PDB file of C-alpha atoms in Angstrom:
ATOM      1  CA  ASP A 173      -6.495  22.373 -66.294  1.00 68.00           C
ATOM      2  CA  GLN A 174      -7.188  21.723 -62.624  1.00 81.00           C
ATOM      3  CA  GLN A 175     -10.596  20.116 -62.305  1.00 93.00           C
ATOM      4  CA  VAL A 176     -10.483  20.107 -58.498  1.00 96.00           C
ATOM      5  CA  LYS A 177      -9.107  23.114 -56.641  1.00 96.00           C
ATOM      6  CA  GLN A 178      -8.403  23.907 -53.034  1.00 96.00           C
ATOM      7  CA  ASN A 179      -7.681  27.612 -53.070  1.00 92.00           C
ATOM      8  CA  SER A 180      -6.406  27.899 -49.505  1.00 95.00           C
ATOM      9  CA  PRO A 181      -2.992  26.275 -49.119  1.00 94.00           C
ATOM     10  CA  SER A 182      -3.134  26.651 -45.350  1.00 97.00           C
ATOM     11  CA  LEU A 183      -5.529  27.333 -42.488  1.00 97.00           C
ATOM     12  CA  SER A 184      -4.847  28.020 -38.815  1.00 98.00           C
ATOM     13  CA  VAL A 185      -7.555  27.504 -36.194  1.00 97.00           C
ATOM     14  CA  GLN A 186      -7.713  27.590 -32.407  1.00 98.00           C
ATOM     15  CA  GLU A 187      -8.438  24.349 -30.602  1.00 97.00           C
ATOM     16  CA  GLY A 188     -12.167  23.944 -29.942  1.00 97.00           C
ATOM     17  CA  ARG A 189     -13.214  26.206 -32.789  1.00 97.00           C
ATOM     18  CA  ILE A 190     -14.617  25.184 -36.163  1.00 98.00           C
ATOM     19  CA  SER A 191     -12.353  24.418 -39.117  1.00 98.00           C
ATOM     20  CA  ILE A 192     -13.835  24.921 -42.583  1.00 98.00           C
ATOM     21  CA  LEU A 193     -11.946  23.601 -45.580  1.00 98.00           C
ATOM     22  CA  ASN A 194     -13.178  24.404 -49.061  1.00 98.00           C
ATOM     23  CA  CYS A 195     -12.972  22.760 -52.439  1.00 98.00           C
ATOM     24  CA  ASP A 196     -14.226  23.727 -55.908  1.00 97.00           C
ATOM     25  CA  TYR A 197     -14.596  21.564 -58.983  1.00 97.00           C
ATOM     26  CA  THR A 198     -15.337  22.209 -62.622  1.00 96.00           C
ATOM     27  CA  ASN A 199     -16.420  18.858 -64.057  1.00 93.00           C
ATOM     28  CA  SER A 200     -20.187  18.368 -63.704  1.00 93.00           C
ATOM     29  CA  MET A 201     -19.727  14.644 -64.367  1.00 92.00           C
ATOM     30  CA  PHE A 202     -18.193  14.109 -60.914  1.00 94.00           C
ATOM     31  CA  ASP A 203     -20.701  12.169 -58.831  1.00 93.00           C
ATOM     32  CA  TYR A 204     -18.835  11.180 -55.684  1.00 95.00           C
ATOM     33  CA  PHE A 205     -16.671  13.358 -53.475  1.00 97.00           C
ATOM     34  CA  LEU A 206     -14.239  12.445 -50.737  1.00 96.00           C
ATOM     35  CA  TRP A 207     -11.988  14.049 -48.155  1.00 98.00           C
ATOM     36  CA  TYR A 208      -8.658  12.547 -47.149  1.00 98.00           C
ATOM     37  CA  LYS A 209      -6.334  13.490 -44.317  1.00 97.00           C
ATOM     38  CA  LYS A 210      -2.581  13.115 -44.657  1.00 96.00           C
ATOM     39  CA  TYR A 211       0.102  13.159 -41.989  1.00 96.00           C
ATOM     40  CA  PRO A 212       3.807  13.521 -42.937  1.00 93.00           C
ATOM     41  CA  ALA A 213       5.460  10.324 -44.180  1.00 92.00           C
ATOM     42  CA  GLU A 214       2.095   8.524 -44.345  1.00 95.00           C
ATOM     43  CA  GLY A 215      -0.389   7.871 -47.114  1.00 96.00           C
ATOM     44  CA  PRO A 216      -3.692   9.767 -47.380  1.00 97.00           C
ATOM     45  CA  THR A 217      -6.346   8.351 -45.049  1.00 96.00           C
ATOM     46  CA  PHE A 218      -9.996   8.336 -46.093  1.00 96.00           C
ATOM     47  CA  LEU A 219     -12.059  10.606 -43.860  1.00 97.00           C
ATOM     48  CA  ILE A 220     -15.571  11.104 -45.217  1.00 97.00           C
ATOM     49  CA  SER A 221     -17.432  11.066 -48.512  1.00 96.00           C
ATOM     50  CA  ILE A 222     -20.635  12.278 -50.096  1.00 96.00           C
ATOM     51  CA  SER A 223     -22.617  11.203 -53.116  1.00 94.00           C
ATOM     52  CA  SER A 224     -23.874  13.798 -55.565  1.00 94.00           C
ATOM     53  CA  ILE A 225     -27.471  12.935 -54.659  1.00 94.00           C
ATOM     54  CA  LYS A 226     -26.935  14.319 -51.154  1.00 95.00           C
ATOM     55  CA  ASP A 227     -26.029  17.754 -49.871  1.00 96.00           C
ATOM     56  CA  LYS A 228     -24.727  16.808 -46.437  1.00 97.00           C
ATOM     57  CA  ASN A 229     -23.041  13.895 -44.729  1.00 97.00           C
ATOM     58  CA  GLU A 230     -22.011  13.811 -41.099  1.00 98.00           C
ATOM     59  CA  ASP A 231     -19.656  11.532 -39.197  1.00 97.00           C
ATOM     60  CA  GLY A 232     -18.903  12.561 -35.647  1.00 97.00           C
ATOM     61  CA  ARG A 233     -16.965  15.814 -35.652  1.00 98.00           C
ATOM     62  CA  PHE A 234     -16.751  15.834 -39.456  1.00 98.00           C
ATOM     63  CA  THR A 235     -19.435  17.102 -41.827  1.00 98.00           C
ATOM     64  CA  VAL A 236     -19.163  17.455 -45.583  1.00 98.00           C
ATOM     65  CA  PHE A 237     -21.459  19.803 -47.475  1.00 98.00           C
ATOM     66  CA  LEU A 238     -22.022  19.684 -51.222  1.00 98.00           C
ATOM     67  CA  ASN A 239     -23.427  22.546 -53.286  1.00 97.00           C
ATOM     68  CA  LYS A 240     -23.820  21.135 -56.767  1.00 95.00           C
ATOM     69  CA  SER A 241     -25.060  24.333 -58.373  1.00 95.00           C
ATOM     70  CA  ALA A 242     -21.946  26.146 -57.187  1.00 96.00           C
ATOM     71  CA  LYS A 243     -19.724  23.084 -57.773  1.00 97.00           C
ATOM     72  CA  HIS A 244     -18.410  23.531 -54.258  1.00 97.00           C
ATOM     73  CA  LEU A 245     -17.874  21.281 -51.282  1.00 97.00           C
ATOM     74  CA  SER A 246     -16.645  21.962 -47.809  1.00 98.00           C
ATOM     75  CA  LEU A 247     -15.466  20.001 -44.801  1.00 98.00           C
ATOM     76  CA  HIS A 248     -16.398  21.220 -41.331  1.00 98.00           C
ATOM     77  CA  ILE A 249     -14.537  19.960 -38.270  1.00 98.00           C
ATOM     78  CA  VAL A 250     -16.162  20.797 -34.948  1.00 97.00           C
ATOM     79  CA  PRO A 251     -14.598  21.049 -32.445  1.00 97.00           C
ATOM     80  CA  SER A 252     -11.104  21.163 -33.910  1.00 98.00           C
ATOM     81  CA  GLN A 253      -8.384  19.286 -32.018  1.00 97.00           C
ATOM     82  CA  PRO A 254      -4.571  19.540 -32.233  1.00 96.00           C
ATOM     83  CA  GLY A 255      -4.506  15.978 -33.627  1.00 96.00           C
ATOM     84  CA  ASP A 256      -6.487  17.240 -36.622  1.00 97.00           C
ATOM     85  CA  SER A 257      -3.400  19.131 -37.794  1.00 98.00           C
ATOM     86  CA  ALA A 258      -2.607  17.593 -41.174  1.00 97.00           C
ATOM     87  CA  VAL A 259      -2.962  18.193 -44.901  1.00 97.00           C
ATOM     88  CA  TYR A 260      -6.510  17.685 -46.156  1.00 98.00           C
ATOM     89  CA  PHE A 261      -7.216  16.692 -49.742  1.00 97.00           C
ATOM     90  CA  CYS A 262     -10.566  16.769 -51.434  1.00 97.00           C
ATOM     91  CA  ALA A 263     -11.141  14.378 -54.303  1.00 96.00           C
ATOM     92  CA  ALA A 264     -13.851  13.903 -56.890  1.00 96.00           C
ATOM     93  CA  SER A 265     -14.660  10.837 -58.895  1.00 93.00           C
ATOM     94  CA  THR A 266     -16.379   9.514 -61.950  1.00 86.00           C
ATOM     95  CA  GLY A 267     -16.454   5.746 -61.943  1.00 81.00           C
ATOM     96  CA  ASN A 268     -13.394   4.477 -60.099  1.00 80.00           C
ATOM     97  CA  MET A 269     -11.014   7.313 -60.904  1.00 87.00           C
ATOM     98  CA  LEU A 270     -10.224  10.041 -58.381  1.00 91.00           C
ATOM     99  CA  THR A 271      -9.058  13.562 -59.175  1.00 94.00           C
ATOM    100  CA  PHE A 272      -7.405  15.291 -56.218  1.00 95.00           C
ATOM    101  CA  GLY A 273      -7.169  18.893 -55.189  1.00 95.00           C
ATOM    102  CA  GLY A 274      -3.827  20.356 -54.204  1.00 94.00           C
ATOM    103  CA  GLY A 275      -4.462  20.084 -50.454  1.00 96.00           C
ATOM    104  CA  THR A 276      -4.921  22.470 -47.521  1.00 97.00           C
ATOM    105  CA  ARG A 277      -2.602  22.349 -44.513  1.00 97.00           C
ATOM    106  CA  LEU A 278      -4.651  22.690 -41.328  1.00 98.00           C
ATOM    107  CA  MET A 279      -2.927  23.766 -38.133  1.00 98.00           C
ATOM    108  CA  VAL A 280      -4.934  23.552 -34.924  1.00 98.00           C
ATOM    109  CA  LYS A 281      -3.322  25.544 -32.140  1.00 96.00           C
ATOM    110  CA  PRO A 282      -3.714  24.409 -28.529  1.00 92.00           C
TER     111      PRO A 282
ATOM    112  CA  ASP B 711      -6.641  -5.789 -40.900  1.00 64.00           C
ATOM    113  CA  ALA B 712      -3.512  -5.174 -42.938  1.00 82.00           C
ATOM    114  CA  GLY B 713      -3.667  -2.091 -45.091  1.00 94.00           C
ATOM    115  CA  VAL B 714      -1.990  -1.487 -48.417  1.00 97.00           C
ATOM    116  CA  ILE B 715       1.682  -2.393 -48.119  1.00 97.00           C
ATOM    117  CA  GLN B 716       4.334  -0.706 -50.218  1.00 98.00           C
ATOM    118  CA  SER B 717       8.031  -1.411 -50.469  1.00 97.00           C
ATOM    119  CA  PRO B 718      10.581  -0.037 -50.253  1.00 97.00           C
ATOM    120  CA  ARG B 719       9.662   2.999 -48.132  1.00 97.00           C
ATOM    121  CA  HIS B 720      12.667   4.898 -49.429  1.00 97.00           C
ATOM    122  CA  GLU B 721      14.786   4.398 -52.526  1.00 97.00           C
ATOM    123  CA  VAL B 722      17.841   6.370 -53.531  1.00 97.00           C
ATOM    124  CA  THR B 723      19.517   5.465 -56.780  1.00 96.00           C
ATOM    125  CA  GLU B 724      21.572   6.965 -59.547  1.00 96.00           C
ATOM    126  CA  MET B 725      20.220   8.222 -62.823  1.00 96.00           C
ATOM    127  CA  GLY B 726      19.937   5.508 -65.443  1.00 96.00           C
ATOM    128  CA  GLN B 727      19.281   2.702 -62.991  1.00 97.00           C
ATOM    129  CA  GLU B 728      16.143   0.582 -63.029  1.00 97.00           C
ATOM    130  CA  VAL B 729      13.748   1.174 -60.139  1.00 97.00           C
ATOM    131  CA  THR B 730      10.998  -1.237 -59.076  1.00 98.00           C
ATOM    132  CA  LEU B 731       8.316  -0.243 -56.613  1.00 98.00           C
ATOM    133  CA  ARG B 732       6.069  -2.883 -55.060  1.00 98.00           C
ATOM    134  CA  CYS B 733       2.540  -2.929 -53.734  1.00 98.00           C
ATOM    135  CA  LYS B 734       0.341  -5.424 -51.938  1.00 98.00           C
ATOM    136  CA  PRO B 735      -3.309  -4.317 -51.960  1.00 97.00           C
ATOM    137  CA  ILE B 736      -5.852  -4.994 -49.241  1.00 97.00           C
ATOM    138  CA  SER B 737      -7.112  -8.551 -49.488  1.00 95.00           C
ATOM    139  CA  GLY B 738     -10.420  -8.680 -51.336  1.00 94.00           C
ATOM    140  CA  HIS B 739      -9.911  -5.376 -53.118  1.00 95.00           C
ATOM    141  CA  ASN B 740      -9.989  -5.795 -56.877  1.00 93.00           C
ATOM    142  CA  SER B 741      -9.033  -2.293 -58.005  1.00 95.00           C
ATOM    143  CA  LEU B 742      -5.479  -1.020 -57.672  1.00 97.00           C
ATOM    144  CA  PHE B 743      -4.129   2.452 -58.374  1.00 97.00           C
ATOM    145  CA  TRP B 744      -0.654   3.960 -58.674  1.00 98.00           C
ATOM    146  CA  TYR B 745      -0.230   7.683 -57.918  1.00 97.00           C
ATOM    147  CA  ARG B 746       2.706  10.074 -57.923  1.00 97.00           C
ATOM    148  CA  GLN B 747       2.930  13.095 -55.641  1.00 96.00           C
ATOM    149  CA  THR B 748       5.161  16.062 -56.438  1.00 93.00           C
ATOM    150  CA  MET B 749       5.219  19.650 -55.238  1.00 89.00           C
ATOM    151  CA  MET B 750       4.461  20.931 -58.720  1.00 88.00           C
ATOM    152  CA  ARG B 751       1.675  18.572 -59.769  1.00 88.00           C
ATOM    153  CA  GLY B 752       0.242  17.298 -56.503  1.00 90.00           C
ATOM    154  CA  LEU B 753      -1.295  13.811 -56.452  1.00 93.00           C
ATOM    155  CA  GLU B 754      -1.738  12.460 -59.949  1.00 93.00           C
ATOM    156  CA  LEU B 755      -3.052   9.102 -61.070  1.00 94.00           C
ATOM    157  CA  LEU B 756      -0.590   7.108 -63.167  1.00 96.00           C
ATOM    158  CA  ILE B 757      -2.471   3.883 -63.871  1.00 96.00           C
ATOM    159  CA  TYR B 758      -5.206   1.731 -62.466  1.00 94.00           C
ATOM    160  CA  PHE B 759      -6.147  -1.943 -62.672  1.00 96.00           C
ATOM    161  CA  ASN B 760      -9.449  -3.762 -62.275  1.00 94.00           C
ATOM    162  CA  ASN B 761      -9.202  -7.486 -61.596  1.00 94.00           C
ATOM    163  CA  ASN B 762      -5.485  -7.406 -62.527  1.00 95.00           C
ATOM    164  CA  VAL B 763      -6.176  -5.822 -65.932  1.00 95.00           C
ATOM    165  CA  PRO B 764      -4.870  -2.312 -66.720  1.00 95.00           C
ATOM    166  CA  ILE B 765      -7.881  -0.088 -67.406  1.00 93.00           C
ATOM    167  CA  ASP B 766      -6.425   3.383 -67.793  1.00 92.00           C
ATOM    168  CA  ASP B 767      -2.724   4.164 -68.159  1.00 93.00           C
ATOM    169  CA  SER B 768      -3.131   7.639 -69.611  1.00 91.00           C
ATOM    170  CA  GLY B 769      -1.336   9.129 -66.618  1.00 91.00           C
ATOM    171  CA  MET B 770       1.863   7.182 -67.187  1.00 94.00           C
ATOM    172  CA  PRO B 771       4.324   9.913 -68.134  1.00 87.00           C
ATOM    173  CA  GLU B 772       6.590   8.108 -70.564  1.00 85.00           C
ATOM    174  CA  ASP B 773       7.515   4.730 -71.973  1.00 91.00           C
ATOM    175  CA  ARG B 774      10.160   4.522 -69.278  1.00 95.00           C
ATOM    176  CA  PHE B 775       7.314   3.769 -66.862  1.00 97.00           C
ATOM    177  CA  SER B 776       5.569   0.405 -66.804  1.00 97.00           C
ATOM    178  CA  ALA B 777       3.233  -1.312 -64.352  1.00 97.00           C
ATOM    179  CA  LYS B 778       2.155  -4.895 -63.921  1.00 97.00           C
ATOM    180  CA  MET B 779      -0.275  -6.811 -61.780  1.00 97.00           C
ATOM    181  CA  PRO B 780       0.503 -10.513 -62.162  1.00 96.00           C
ATOM    182  CA  ASN B 781      -2.029 -11.525 -59.504  1.00 94.00           C
ATOM    183  CA  ALA B 782      -4.620 -10.057 -57.158  1.00 94.00           C
ATOM    184  CA  SER B 783      -2.158  -9.544 -54.324  1.00 95.00           C
ATOM    185  CA  PHE B 784       0.815  -7.906 -56.013  1.00 96.00           C
ATOM    186  CA  SER B 785       1.672  -5.061 -58.359  1.00 98.00           C
ATOM    187  CA  THR B 786       4.868  -3.398 -59.505  1.00 98.00           C
ATOM    188  CA  LEU B 787       5.696  -0.017 -60.962  1.00 98.00           C
ATOM    189  CA  LYS B 788       8.969   0.037 -62.851  1.00 98.00           C
ATOM    190  CA  ILE B 789      11.014   2.952 -64.138  1.00 97.00           C
ATOM    191  CA  GLN B 790      13.774   2.153 -66.611  1.00 96.00           C
ATOM    192  CA  PRO B 791      15.949   4.125 -67.051  1.00 96.00           C
ATOM    193  CA  SER B 792      15.308   6.459 -64.130  1.00 96.00           C
ATOM    194  CA  GLU B 793      15.891  10.225 -64.340  1.00 96.00           C
ATOM    195  CA  PRO B 794      16.216  12.904 -61.624  1.00 96.00           C
ATOM    196  CA  ARG B 795      12.791  14.343 -62.564  1.00 95.00           C
ATOM    197  CA  ASP B 796      11.213  11.031 -61.516  1.00 96.00           C
ATOM    198  CA  SER B 797      12.010  11.891 -57.898  1.00 97.00           C
ATOM    199  CA  ALA B 798       8.690  11.945 -56.040  1.00 97.00           C
ATOM    200  CA  VAL B 799       6.578  10.013 -53.578  1.00 97.00           C
ATOM    201  CA  TYR B 800       4.758   7.131 -55.237  1.00 98.00           C
ATOM    202  CA  PHE B 801       1.563   5.840 -53.655  1.00 98.00           C
ATOM    203  CA  CYS B 802      -0.377   2.684 -54.255  1.00 98.00           C
ATOM    204  CA  ALA B 803      -4.072   2.486 -53.354  1.00 97.00           C
ATOM    205  CA  SER B 804      -6.719  -0.204 -53.542  1.00 96.00           C
ATOM    206  CA  SER B 805     -10.494  -0.365 -53.388  1.00 94.00           C
ATOM    207  CA  LEU B 806     -13.442  -2.549 -54.177  1.00 91.00           C
ATOM    208  CA  ALA B 807     -14.324  -2.340 -57.861  1.00 82.00           C
ATOM    209  CA  GLN B 808     -17.740  -0.856 -57.219  1.00 79.00           C
ATOM    210  CA  LEU B 809     -19.049   2.643 -57.615  1.00 78.00           C
ATOM    211  CA  ASN B 810     -18.512   5.087 -54.775  1.00 84.00           C
ATOM    212  CA  GLN B 811     -15.938   3.081 -52.897  1.00 88.00           C
ATOM    213  CA  PRO B 812     -13.114   4.948 -51.161  1.00 92.00           C
ATOM    214  CA  GLN B 813      -9.561   4.136 -52.086  1.00 94.00           C
ATOM    215  CA  HIS B 814      -7.202   3.112 -49.311  1.00 96.00           C
ATOM    216  CA  PHE B 815      -3.607   4.225 -49.624  1.00 97.00           C
ATOM    217  CA  GLY B 816      -0.285   2.751 -48.633  1.00 97.00           C
ATOM    218  CA  ASP B 817       2.350   4.886 -46.946  1.00 97.00           C
ATOM    219  CA  GLY B 818       4.195   5.477 -50.191  1.00 97.00           C
ATOM    220  CA  THR B 819       7.719   5.071 -51.542  1.00 98.00           C
ATOM    221  CA  ARG B 820       9.911   8.156 -51.455  1.00 97.00           C
ATOM    222  CA  LEU B 821      12.096   7.923 -54.558  1.00 98.00           C
ATOM    223  CA  SER B 822      15.198  10.020 -55.069  1.00 97.00           C
ATOM    224  CA  ILE B 823      17.111   9.803 -58.334  1.00 97.00           C
ATOM    225  CA  LEU B 824      20.555  11.389 -58.142  1.00 96.00           C
TER     226      LEU B 824
END
């Protein structure tokens, strides 16, 4: 039973445009959500997070939106850059434990 | 600042051999996590420690797997005996033991069991 799902395995976007990565969860006990970026042969790198008491958090080009009623979160990257090409994982937590989605491979074309 | 350090980066060994993976968490972090990444199951939590004490090991697949944290700066994940289906990338992560703290990952150990 996958509690955190990323339904798009891949996404291709033109440089300068917006990238939108989506994530759905089923467990209403999750209270903290994170996005990680992963390059090949490296570990996941923390990107941005949001608490369940908020619906938006912004950090430079990255914005995370949380819709608790729909149990859905999304990551917006504007403008997208070729260096953003990586696998993006969303994760949800209760306490200290993280549950990860399966990842979305983002390709930003120059 | 040094991040989470894992060793070895790659390990190739024959079935039946003992495998030991090592992790040094970020200094000052008091939670440590071991994950396994496979194509089939993605990133799954194996075990985590708070203040060197194992808190949840429900993700450890079998008795062949064991993990220890003898002190705040070192942890091991051991597989004995190893099997081909253990082949995966194993990640260690650390964080502060407070709510809503991001985990910081090492670069992983790619394990291949022949």
